[in-house]
CSV table of C-alpha atoms in Angstrom, one decimal:
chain,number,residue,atom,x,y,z
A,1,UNK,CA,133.2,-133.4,93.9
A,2,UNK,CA,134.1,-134.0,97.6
A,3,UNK,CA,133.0,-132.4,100.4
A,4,UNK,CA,133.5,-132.1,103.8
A,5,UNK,CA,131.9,-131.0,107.6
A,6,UNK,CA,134.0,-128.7,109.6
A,7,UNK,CA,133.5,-128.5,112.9
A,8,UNK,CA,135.6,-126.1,115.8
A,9,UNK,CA,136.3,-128.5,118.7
A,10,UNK,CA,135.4,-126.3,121.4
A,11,UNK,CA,131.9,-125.2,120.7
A,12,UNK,CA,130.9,-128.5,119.7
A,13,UNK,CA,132.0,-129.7,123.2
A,14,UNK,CA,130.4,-127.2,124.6
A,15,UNK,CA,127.0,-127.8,123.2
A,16,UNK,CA,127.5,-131.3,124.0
A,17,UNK,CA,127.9,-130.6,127.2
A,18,UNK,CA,124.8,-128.2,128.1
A,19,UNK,CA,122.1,-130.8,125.8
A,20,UNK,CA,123.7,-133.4,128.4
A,21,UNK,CA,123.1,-131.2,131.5
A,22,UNK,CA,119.5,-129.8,130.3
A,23,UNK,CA,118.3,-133.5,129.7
A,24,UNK,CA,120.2,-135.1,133.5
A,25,UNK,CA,117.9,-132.3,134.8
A,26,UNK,CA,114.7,-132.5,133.2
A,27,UNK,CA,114.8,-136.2,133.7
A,28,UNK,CA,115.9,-135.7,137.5
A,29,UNK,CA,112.9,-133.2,138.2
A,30,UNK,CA,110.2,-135.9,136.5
A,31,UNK,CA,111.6,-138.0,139.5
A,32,UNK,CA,110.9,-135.7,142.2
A,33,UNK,CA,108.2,-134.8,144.8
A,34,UNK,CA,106.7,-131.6,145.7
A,35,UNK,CA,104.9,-131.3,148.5
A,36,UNK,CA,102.8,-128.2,149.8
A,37,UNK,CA,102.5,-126.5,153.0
A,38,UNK,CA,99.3,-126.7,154.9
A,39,UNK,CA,96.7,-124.0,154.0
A,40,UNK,CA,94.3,-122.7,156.0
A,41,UNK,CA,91.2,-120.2,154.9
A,42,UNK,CA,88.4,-118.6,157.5
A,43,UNK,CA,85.7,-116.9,157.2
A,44,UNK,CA,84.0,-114.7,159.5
A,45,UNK,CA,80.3,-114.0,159.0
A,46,UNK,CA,79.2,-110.7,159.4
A,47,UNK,CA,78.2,-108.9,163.1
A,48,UNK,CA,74.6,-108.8,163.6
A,49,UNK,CA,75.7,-105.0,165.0
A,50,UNK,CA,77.2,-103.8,161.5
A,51,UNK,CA,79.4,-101.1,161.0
A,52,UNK,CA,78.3,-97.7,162.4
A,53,UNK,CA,79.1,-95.8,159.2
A,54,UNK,CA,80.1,-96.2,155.5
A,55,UNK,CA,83.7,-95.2,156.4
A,56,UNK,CA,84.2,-98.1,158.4
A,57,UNK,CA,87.1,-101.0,157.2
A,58,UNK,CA,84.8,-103.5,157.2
A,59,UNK,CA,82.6,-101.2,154.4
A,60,UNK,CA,85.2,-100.8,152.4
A,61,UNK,CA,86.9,-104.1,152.4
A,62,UNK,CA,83.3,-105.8,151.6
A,63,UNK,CA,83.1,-107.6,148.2
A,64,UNK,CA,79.6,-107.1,147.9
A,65,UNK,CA,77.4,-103.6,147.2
A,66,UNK,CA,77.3,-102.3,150.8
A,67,UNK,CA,75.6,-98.7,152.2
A,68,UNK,CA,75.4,-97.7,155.8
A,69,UNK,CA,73.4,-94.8,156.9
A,70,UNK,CA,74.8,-94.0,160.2
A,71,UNK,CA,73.0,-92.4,163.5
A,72,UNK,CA,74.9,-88.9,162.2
A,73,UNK,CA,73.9,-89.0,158.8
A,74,UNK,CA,69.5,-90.2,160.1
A,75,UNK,CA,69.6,-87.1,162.1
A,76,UNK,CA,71.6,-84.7,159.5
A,77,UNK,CA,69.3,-85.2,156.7
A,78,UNK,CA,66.2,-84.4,159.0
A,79,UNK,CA,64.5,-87.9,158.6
A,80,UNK,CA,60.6,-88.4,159.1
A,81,UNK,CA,60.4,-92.0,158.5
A,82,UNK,CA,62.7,-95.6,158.0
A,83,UNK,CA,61.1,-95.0,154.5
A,84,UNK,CA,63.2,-91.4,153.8
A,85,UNK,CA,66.1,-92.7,155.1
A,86,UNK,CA,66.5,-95.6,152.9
A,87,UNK,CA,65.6,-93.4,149.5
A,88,UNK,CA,69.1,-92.6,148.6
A,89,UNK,CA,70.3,-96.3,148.8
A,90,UNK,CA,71.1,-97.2,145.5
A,91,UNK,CA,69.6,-100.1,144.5
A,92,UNK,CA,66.4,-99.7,146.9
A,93,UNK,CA,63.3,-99.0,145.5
A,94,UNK,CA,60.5,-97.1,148.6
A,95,UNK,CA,56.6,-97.2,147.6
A,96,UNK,CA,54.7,-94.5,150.0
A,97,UNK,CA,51.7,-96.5,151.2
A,98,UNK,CA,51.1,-94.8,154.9
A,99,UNK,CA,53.3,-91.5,154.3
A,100,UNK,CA,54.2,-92.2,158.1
A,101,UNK,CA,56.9,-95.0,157.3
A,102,UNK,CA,54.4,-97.5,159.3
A,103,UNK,CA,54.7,-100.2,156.6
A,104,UNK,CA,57.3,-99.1,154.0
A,105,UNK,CA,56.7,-101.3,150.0
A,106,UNK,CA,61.0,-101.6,149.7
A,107,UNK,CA,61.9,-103.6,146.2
A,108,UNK,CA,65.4,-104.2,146.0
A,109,UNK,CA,67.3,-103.9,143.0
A,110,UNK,CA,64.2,-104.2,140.9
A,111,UNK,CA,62.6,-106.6,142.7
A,112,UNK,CA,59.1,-107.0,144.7
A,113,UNK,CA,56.5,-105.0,143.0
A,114,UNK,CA,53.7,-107.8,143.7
A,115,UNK,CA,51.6,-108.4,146.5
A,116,UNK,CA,52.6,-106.2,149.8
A,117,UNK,CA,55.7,-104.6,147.7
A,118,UNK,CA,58.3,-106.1,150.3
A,119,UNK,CA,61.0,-107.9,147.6
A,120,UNK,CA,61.0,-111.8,147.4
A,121,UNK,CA,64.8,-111.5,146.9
A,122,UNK,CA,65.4,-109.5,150.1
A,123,UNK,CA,65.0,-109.4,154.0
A,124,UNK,CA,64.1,-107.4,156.5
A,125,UNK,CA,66.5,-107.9,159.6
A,126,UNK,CA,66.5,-106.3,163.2
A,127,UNK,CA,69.5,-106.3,164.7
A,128,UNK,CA,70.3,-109.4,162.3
A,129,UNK,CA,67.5,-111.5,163.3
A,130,UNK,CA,65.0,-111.9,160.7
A,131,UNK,CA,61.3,-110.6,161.6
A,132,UNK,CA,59.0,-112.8,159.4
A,133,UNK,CA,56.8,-115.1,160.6
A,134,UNK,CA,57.7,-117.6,157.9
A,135,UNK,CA,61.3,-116.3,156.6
A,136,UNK,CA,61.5,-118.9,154.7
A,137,UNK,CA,58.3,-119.6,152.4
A,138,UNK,CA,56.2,-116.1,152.9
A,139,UNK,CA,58.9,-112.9,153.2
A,140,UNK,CA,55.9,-110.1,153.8
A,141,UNK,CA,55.2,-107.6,157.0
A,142,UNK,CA,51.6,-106.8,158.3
A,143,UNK,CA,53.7,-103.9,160.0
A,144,UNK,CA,56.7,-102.2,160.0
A,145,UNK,CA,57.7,-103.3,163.3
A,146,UNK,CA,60.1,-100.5,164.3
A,147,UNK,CA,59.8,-96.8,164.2
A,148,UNK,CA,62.2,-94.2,162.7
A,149,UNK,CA,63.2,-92.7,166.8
A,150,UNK,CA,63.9,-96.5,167.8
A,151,UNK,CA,67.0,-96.5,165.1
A,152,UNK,CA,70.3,-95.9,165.3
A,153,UNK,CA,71.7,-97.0,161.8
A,154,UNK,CA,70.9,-98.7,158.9
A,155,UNK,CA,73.2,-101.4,156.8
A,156,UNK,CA,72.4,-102.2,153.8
A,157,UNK,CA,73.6,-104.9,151.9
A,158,UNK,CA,73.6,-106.4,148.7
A,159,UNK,CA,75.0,-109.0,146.8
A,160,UNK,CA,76.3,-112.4,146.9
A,161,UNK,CA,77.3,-111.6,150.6
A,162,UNK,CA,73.6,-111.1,151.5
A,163,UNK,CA,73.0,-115.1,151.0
A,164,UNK,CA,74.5,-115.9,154.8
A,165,UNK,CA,71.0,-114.5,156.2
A,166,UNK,CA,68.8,-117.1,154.3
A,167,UNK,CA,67.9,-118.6,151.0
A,168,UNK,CA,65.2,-115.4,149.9
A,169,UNK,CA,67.8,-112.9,150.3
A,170,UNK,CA,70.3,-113.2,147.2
A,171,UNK,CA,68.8,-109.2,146.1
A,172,UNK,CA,69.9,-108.0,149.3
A,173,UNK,CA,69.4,-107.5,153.3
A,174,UNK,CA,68.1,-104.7,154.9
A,175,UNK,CA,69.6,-104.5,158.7
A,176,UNK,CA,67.6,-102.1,161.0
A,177,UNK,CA,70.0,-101.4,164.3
A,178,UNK,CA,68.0,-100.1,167.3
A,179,UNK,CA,69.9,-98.0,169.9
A,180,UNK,CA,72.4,-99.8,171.8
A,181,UNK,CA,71.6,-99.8,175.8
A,182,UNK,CA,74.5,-97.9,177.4
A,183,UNK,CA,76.2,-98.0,179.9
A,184,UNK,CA,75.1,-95.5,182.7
A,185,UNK,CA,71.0,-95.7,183.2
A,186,UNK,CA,69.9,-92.3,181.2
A,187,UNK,CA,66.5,-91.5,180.6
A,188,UNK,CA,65.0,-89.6,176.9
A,189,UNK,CA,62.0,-88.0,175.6
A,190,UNK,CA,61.0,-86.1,172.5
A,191,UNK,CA,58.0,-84.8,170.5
A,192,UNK,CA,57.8,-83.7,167.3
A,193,UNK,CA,54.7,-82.1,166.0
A,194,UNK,CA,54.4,-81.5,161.7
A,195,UNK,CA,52.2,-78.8,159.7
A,196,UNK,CA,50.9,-80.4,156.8
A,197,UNK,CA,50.1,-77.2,155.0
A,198,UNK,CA,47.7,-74.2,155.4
A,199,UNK,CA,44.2,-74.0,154.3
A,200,UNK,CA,43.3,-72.7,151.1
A,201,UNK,CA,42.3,-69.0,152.6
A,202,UNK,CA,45.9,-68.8,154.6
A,203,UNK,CA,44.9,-69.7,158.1
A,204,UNK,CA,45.3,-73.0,160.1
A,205,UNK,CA,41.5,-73.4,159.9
A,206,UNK,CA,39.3,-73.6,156.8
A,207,UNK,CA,36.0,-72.1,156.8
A,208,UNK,CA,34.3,-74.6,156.0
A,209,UNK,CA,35.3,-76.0,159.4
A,210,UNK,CA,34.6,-73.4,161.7
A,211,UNK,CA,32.6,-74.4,164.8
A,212,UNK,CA,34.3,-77.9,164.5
A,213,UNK,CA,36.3,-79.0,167.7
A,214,UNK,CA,40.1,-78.4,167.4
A,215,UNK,CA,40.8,-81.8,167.2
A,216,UNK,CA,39.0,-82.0,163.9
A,217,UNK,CA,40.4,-79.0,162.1
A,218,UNK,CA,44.0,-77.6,163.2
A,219,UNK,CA,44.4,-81.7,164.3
A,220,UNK,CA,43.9,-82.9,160.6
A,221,UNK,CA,46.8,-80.6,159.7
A,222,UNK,CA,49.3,-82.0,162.3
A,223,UNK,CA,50.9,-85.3,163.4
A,224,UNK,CA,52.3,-85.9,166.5
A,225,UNK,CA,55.5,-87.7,166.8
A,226,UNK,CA,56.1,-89.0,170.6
A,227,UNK,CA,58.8,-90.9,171.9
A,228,UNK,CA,59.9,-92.2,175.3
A,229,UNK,CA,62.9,-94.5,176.1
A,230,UNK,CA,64.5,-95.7,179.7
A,231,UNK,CA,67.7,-98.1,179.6
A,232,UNK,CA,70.6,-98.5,181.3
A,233,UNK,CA,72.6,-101.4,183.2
A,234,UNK,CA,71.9,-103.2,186.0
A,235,UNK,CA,75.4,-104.3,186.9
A,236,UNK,CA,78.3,-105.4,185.2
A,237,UNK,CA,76.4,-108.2,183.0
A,238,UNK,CA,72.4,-107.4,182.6
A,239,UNK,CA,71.2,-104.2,181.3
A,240,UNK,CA,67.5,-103.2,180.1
A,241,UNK,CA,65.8,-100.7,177.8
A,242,UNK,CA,62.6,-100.1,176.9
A,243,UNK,CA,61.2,-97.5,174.0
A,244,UNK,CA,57.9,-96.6,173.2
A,245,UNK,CA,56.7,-94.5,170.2
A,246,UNK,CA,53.3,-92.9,169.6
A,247,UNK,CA,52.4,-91.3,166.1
A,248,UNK,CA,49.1,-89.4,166.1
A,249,UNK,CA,47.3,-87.4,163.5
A,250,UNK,CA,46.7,-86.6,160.1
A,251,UNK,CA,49.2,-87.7,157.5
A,252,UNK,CA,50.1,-85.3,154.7
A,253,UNK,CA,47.3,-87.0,152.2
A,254,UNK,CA,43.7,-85.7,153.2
A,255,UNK,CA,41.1,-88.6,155.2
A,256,UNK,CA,44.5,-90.4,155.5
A,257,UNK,CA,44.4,-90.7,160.2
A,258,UNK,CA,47.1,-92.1,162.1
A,259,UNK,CA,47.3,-93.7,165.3
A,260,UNK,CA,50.3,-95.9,165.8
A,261,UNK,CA,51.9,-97.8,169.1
A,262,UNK,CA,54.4,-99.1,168.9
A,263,UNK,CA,57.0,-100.6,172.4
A,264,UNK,CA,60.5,-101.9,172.2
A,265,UNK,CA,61.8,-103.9,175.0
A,266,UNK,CA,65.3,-105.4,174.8
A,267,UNK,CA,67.5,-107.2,177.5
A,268,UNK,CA,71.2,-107.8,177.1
A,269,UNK,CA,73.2,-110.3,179.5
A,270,UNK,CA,77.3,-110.1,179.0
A,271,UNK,CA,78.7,-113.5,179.0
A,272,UNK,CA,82.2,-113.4,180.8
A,273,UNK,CA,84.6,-116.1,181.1
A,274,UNK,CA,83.1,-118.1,183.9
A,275,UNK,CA,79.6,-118.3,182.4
A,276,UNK,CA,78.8,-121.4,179.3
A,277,UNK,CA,75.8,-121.9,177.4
């Protein structure tokens, strides 16, 4: 029996052709070099100012777990204490030890229920500058050492982001911004008294306490909130402010007095163009 291969001429060509093509190029493109462009990457650590509210850009372009409370949203939801205004964070966990906001116990994201309460894994910064005596070895506060009038926002961050501010901070950082000094010299005061509660009979005064001074019965009711604050510029470059805050009275738990000072003095000095450090 014989047999026979028939093959059409022009599609046998054809293939012939591209196999020859397919294997001139692959064996041309081993040969050759490709080089790539130069590639350059920045980063740009975060401003020790921080945004001024959670709308900003720089909120919602952050790749870690970011809240600011902004000076709007401090007064709004009629703050007492640092202590009230960081309650609604997510992730931050407040412990009431004074009920003034003197020396908030903050644990962040689960973290820092030993000791003082302050987290291991987070830090306390004002105006980005950490205020521990040993930030790196003891993270713990003897005192809070701003008061709720001194503040003008509050960022919040946590995250992998939070790690630029030290090596105890991978829970998260806690940025307290005092007021900025502005521009024109301008001058504030403001008191703010609070009623605990009444007695148990309806009046101011118990019973009990009658004949006492005032001090000692309508004062353990009340605490006095007083703050003072001068700043301004002197110039172009150098400007000045100085804050003071007084709390006295009776906190809202019974034998629980208050008396806190606390003074804030900051300086600023705008470098221009002829000036080097």
């Amino acid at each position: 029996m014989n047999g026979y291969l028939r093959v059409k001429t022009p599609y046998f060509l054809a293939s012939v052709v591209l196999t020859f093509w397919a294997f001139n190029s692959f064996m041309s493109a081993k040969d050759k070099h490709h080089f790539l462009k130069k590639v350059t990457t920045t980063e740009q650590k975060f401003s020790s100012s921080a945004p001024l509210s959670y709308q900003s850009e720089e909120v919602r372009n952050s790749t870690s777990s970011r809240t600011v409370i902004s000076n709007k949203e401090l007064k709004k939801t009629g703050n007492l204490n640092i202590e009230n205004a960081l309650q609604n964070v997510p992730g931050i966990q407040i412990r009431d030890a004074t009920g003034t906001g003197v020396l908030p116990k903050i644990s962040v994201r689960g973290f820092g229920g030993g000791g003082n309460g302050h987290s291991n894994t987070g830090m306390i910064l004002v105006n980005g500058i950490p205020i521990y005596g040993a930030p790196y070895s003891n993270i713990e506060l003897a005192i809070f050492p701003v008061t709720f009038q001194s503040v003008d926002r509050i960022d919040v961050i946590k995250g992998g982001t939070s790690v630029q501010y030290g090596p105890n901070t991978f829970g998260g950082v806690v940025n307290v911004i005092t007021k900025e000094i502005p521009k024109e010299w301008e001058n504030q005061a403001a008191e703010r008294i609070t009623f605990w509660g009444r007695s148990s009979n309806g009046n101011f005064v118990d019973p009990k306490e009658k004949g006492k001074p005032l001090a000692q019965t309508l004062g353990n009711q009340m605490l006095f909130n007083t703050y003072g604050r001068t700043a301004g510029m002197l110039g172009k470059y150098i400007g000045i402010s100085a804050q003071g805050n007084w709390i006295n009275g009776q906190g809202f738990r019974q034998n629980s007095p208050t008396k806190v000072q606390n003074y804030l003095l900051d300086a600023i000095y705008k470098i221009n163009a002829t000036n080097t450090l």
